[in-house]
CSV table of C-alpha atoms in Angstrom, one decimal:
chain,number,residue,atom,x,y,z
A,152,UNK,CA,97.9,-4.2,-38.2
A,153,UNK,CA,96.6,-5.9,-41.3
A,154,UNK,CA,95.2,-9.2,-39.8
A,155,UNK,CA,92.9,-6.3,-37.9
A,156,UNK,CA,92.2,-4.1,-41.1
A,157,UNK,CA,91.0,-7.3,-42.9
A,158,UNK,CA,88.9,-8.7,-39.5
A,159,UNK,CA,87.7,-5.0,-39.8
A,160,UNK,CA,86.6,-5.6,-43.6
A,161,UNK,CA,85.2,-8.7,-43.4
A,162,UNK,CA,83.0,-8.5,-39.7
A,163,UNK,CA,81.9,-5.2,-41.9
A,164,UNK,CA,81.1,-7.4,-45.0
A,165,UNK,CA,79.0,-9.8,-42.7
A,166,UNK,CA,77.3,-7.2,-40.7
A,167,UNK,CA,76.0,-6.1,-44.3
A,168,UNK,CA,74.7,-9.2,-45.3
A,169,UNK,CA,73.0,-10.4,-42.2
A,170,UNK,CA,71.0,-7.3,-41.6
A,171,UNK,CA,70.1,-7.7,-45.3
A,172,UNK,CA,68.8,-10.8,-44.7
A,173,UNK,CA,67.2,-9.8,-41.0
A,174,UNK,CA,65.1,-7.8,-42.9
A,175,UNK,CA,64.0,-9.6,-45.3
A,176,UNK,CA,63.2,-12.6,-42.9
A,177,UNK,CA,61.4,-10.7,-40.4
A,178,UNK,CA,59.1,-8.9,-42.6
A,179,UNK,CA,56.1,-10.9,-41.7
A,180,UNK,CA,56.8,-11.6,-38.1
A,181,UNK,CA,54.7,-10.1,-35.2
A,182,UNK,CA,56.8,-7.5,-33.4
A,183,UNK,CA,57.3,-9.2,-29.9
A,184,UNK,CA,59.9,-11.9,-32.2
A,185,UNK,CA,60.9,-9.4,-33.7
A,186,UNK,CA,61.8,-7.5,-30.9
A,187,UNK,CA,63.7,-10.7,-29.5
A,188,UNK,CA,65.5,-11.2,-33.0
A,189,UNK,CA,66.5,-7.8,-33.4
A,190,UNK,CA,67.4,-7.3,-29.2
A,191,UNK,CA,70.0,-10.9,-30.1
A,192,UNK,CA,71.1,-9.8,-33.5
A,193,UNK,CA,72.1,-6.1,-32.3
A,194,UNK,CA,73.5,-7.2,-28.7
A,195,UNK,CA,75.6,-10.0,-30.5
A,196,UNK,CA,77.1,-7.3,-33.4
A,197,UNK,CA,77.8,-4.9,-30.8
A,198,UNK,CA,80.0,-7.5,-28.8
A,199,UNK,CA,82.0,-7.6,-31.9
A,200,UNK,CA,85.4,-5.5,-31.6
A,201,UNK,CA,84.8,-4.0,-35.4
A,202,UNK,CA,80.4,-3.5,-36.1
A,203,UNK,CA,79.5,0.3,-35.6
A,204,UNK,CA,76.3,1.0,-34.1
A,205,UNK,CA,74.8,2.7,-37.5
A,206,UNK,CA,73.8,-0.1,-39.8
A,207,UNK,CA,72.3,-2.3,-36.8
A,208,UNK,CA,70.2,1.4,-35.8
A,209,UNK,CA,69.0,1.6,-40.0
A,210,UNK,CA,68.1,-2.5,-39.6
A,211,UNK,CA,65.8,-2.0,-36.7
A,212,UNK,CA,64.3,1.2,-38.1
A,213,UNK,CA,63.3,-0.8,-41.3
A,214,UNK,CA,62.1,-3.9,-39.5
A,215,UNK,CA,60.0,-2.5,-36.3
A,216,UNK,CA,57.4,-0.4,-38.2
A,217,UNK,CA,57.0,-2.9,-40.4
A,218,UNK,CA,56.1,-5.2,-37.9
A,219,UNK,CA,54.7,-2.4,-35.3
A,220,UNK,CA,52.7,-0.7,-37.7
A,221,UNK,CA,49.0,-2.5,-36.7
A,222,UNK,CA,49.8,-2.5,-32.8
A,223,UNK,CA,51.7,0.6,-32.1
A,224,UNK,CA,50.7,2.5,-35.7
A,225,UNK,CA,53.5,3.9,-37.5
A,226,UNK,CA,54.5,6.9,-35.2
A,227,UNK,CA,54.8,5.0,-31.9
A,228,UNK,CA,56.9,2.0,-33.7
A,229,UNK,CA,59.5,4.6,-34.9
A,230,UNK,CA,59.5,5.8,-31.0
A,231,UNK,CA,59.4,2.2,-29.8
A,232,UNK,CA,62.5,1.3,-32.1
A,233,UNK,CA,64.0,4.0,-31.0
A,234,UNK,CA,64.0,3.3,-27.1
A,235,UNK,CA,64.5,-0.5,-28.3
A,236,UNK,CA,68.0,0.6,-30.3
A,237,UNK,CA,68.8,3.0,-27.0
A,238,UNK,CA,68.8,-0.3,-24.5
A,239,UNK,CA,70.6,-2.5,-27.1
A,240,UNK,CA,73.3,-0.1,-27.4
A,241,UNK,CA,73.4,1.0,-23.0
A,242,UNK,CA,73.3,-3.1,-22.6
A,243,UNK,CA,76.5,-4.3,-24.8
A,244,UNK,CA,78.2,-1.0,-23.7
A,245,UNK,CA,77.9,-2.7,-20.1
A,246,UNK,CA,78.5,-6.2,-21.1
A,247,UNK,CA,81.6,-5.1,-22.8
A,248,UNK,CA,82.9,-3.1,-19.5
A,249,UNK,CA,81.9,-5.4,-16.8
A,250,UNK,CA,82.3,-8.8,-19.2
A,251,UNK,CA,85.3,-8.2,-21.2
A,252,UNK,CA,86.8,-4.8,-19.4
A,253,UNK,CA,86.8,-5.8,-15.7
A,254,UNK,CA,86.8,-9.7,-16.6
A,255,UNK,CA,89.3,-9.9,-19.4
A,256,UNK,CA,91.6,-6.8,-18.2
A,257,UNK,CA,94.8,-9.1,-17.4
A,258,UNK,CA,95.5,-10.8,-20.6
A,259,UNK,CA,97.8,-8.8,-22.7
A,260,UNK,CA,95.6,-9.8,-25.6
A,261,UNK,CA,92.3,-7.7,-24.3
A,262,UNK,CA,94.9,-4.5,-24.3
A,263,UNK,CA,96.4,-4.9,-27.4
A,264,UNK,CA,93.0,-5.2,-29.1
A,265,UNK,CA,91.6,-1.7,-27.7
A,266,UNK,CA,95.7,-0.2,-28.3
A,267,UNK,CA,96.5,0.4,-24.6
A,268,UNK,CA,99.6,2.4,-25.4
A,269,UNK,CA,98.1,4.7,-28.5
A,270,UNK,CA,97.8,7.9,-28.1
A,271,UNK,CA,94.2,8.1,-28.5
A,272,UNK,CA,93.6,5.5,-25.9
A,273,UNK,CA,96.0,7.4,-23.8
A,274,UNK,CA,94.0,10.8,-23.8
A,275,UNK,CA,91.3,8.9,-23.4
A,276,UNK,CA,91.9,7.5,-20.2
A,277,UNK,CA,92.6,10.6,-18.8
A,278,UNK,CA,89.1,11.8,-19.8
A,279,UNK,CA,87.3,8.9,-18.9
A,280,UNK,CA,89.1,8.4,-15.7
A,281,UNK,CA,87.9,12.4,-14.5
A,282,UNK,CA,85.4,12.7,-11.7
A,283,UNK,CA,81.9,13.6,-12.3
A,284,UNK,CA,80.5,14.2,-15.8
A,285,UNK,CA,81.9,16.4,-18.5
A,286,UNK,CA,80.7,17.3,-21.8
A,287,UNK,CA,84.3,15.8,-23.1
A,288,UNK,CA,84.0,12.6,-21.1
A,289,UNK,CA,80.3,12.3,-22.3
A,290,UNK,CA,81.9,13.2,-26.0
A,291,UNK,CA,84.5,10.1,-25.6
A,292,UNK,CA,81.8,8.1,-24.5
A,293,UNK,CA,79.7,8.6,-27.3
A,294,UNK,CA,81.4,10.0,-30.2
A,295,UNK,CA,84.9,6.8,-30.2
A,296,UNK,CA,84.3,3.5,-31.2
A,297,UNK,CA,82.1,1.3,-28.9
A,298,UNK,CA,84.4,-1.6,-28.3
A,299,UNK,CA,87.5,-0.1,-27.2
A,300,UNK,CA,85.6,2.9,-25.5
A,301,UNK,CA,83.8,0.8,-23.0
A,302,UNK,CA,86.3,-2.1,-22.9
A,303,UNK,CA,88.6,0.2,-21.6
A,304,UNK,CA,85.9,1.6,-18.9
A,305,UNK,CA,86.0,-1.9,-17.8
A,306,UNK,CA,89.8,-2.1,-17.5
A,307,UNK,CA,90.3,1.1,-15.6
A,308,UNK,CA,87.4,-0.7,-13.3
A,309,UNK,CA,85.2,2.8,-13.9
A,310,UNK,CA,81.2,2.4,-12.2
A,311,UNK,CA,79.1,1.4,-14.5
A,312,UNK,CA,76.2,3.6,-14.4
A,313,UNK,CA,77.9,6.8,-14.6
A,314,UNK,CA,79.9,5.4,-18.0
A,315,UNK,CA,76.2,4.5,-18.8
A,316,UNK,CA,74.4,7.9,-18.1
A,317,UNK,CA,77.1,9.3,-20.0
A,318,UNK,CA,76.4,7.3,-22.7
A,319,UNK,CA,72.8,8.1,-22.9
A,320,UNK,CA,73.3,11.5,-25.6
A,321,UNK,CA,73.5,8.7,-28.2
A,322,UNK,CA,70.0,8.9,-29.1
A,323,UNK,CA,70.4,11.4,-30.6
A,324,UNK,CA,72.5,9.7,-33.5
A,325,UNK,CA,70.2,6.8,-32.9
A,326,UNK,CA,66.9,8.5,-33.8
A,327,UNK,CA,68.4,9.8,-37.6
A,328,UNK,CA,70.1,6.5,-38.2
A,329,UNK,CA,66.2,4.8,-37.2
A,330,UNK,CA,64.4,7.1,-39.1
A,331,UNK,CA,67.0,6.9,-42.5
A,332,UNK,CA,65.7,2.9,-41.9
A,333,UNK,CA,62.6,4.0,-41.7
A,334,UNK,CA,61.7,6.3,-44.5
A,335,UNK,CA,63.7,3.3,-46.6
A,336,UNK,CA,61.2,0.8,-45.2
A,337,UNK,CA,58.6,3.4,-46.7
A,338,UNK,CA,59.6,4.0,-49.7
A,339,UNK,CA,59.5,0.2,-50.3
A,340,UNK,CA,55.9,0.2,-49.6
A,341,UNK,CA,53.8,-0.5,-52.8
A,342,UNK,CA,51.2,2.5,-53.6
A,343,UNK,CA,47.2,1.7,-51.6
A,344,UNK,CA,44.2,1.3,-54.0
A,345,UNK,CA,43.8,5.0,-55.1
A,346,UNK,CA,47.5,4.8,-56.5
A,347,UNK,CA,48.9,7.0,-53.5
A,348,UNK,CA,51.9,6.4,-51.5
A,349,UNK,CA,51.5,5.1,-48.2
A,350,UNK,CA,52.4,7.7,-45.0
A,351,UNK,CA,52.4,7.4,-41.5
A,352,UNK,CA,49.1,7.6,-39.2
């Protein structure tokens, strides 16, 4: 209802101004703290009902190369944030099954928060519920919102690492969303001594 459109708004709000900062705050850290801080920052958005996985995906694409670029050089940071965003997002899609799925599915509260009793819920039990792997359960799985998706894995007491393999396709909306971050994080880079913008090497 509307106290859940505003939480919606405002968690949406937040998540724009603490990435904002993250980036700004991180830009001269070495990349193993960075790592960390990104690794808490994403798990703890994720395990919010209302953040999408986009802005905290663009975030990490404009803070790991930054801080990657000496180490790993500019290609291999955009591959490591890449693999870093993928295990973020596979690691709060099982905490919120086994945690708050499996451990939270008797209080009425839990159900009403991922709509039980819609219709969209509804069909996707039914999906989510069939044997095996289809390209429709692997669909639900990565294409509906993260919190009620795997929340509801959790409730209907699914394994986890089938609801995880199925989950894996997401890269490939992680690696645009990393590399939008990442050509932003370029673009920000001042010109080198001959007056030429700066590219990967």
């Amino acid at each position: 209802g509307i106290a859940f459109t505003l939480l919606q708004v405002i968690v949406q709000q937040f998540t724009v101004v603490l990435l904002s900062w993250l980036i700004k705050t991180t830009e001269s850290l070495p990349l193993g703290v960075v790592t960390i801080v990104i690794f808490m920052v994403g798990m703890f958005l994720f395990l919010l009902p209302t953040t999408p996985g986009g802005p905290i995906y663009i975030a990490a694409g404009a803070v790991i190369p930054s801080a990657g670029k000496y180490s790993l050089g500019m290609v291999g940071s955009v591959v490591y944030c890449i693999m870093l965003c993928l295990v973020i997002k596979l690691m709060a899609c099982a905490m919120q099954q086994k945690v708050i799925g499996e451990g939270l599915s008797n209080y009425v509260t839990t159900r009403r928060w991922i709509g039980v009793n819609s219709s969209l819920v509804r069909t996707m039990r039914v999906v989510v519920s069939e044997p095996g792997m289809t390209i429709a359960k692997s669909s639900i799985l990565v294409g509906c919102p993260d919190w009620p998706t795997s929340v509801l894995c959790g409730i209907l007491r699914l394994d986890l690492l089938p609801i995880l393999v199925g989950t894996t396709p997401i890269i490939f909306i992680i690696i645009p969303m990393v590399l939008t971050g990442y050509f932003a994080y370029m673009a920000s880079l001042p010109p080198d001594s001959y007056g030429q913008m700066q590219f990967p090497h």
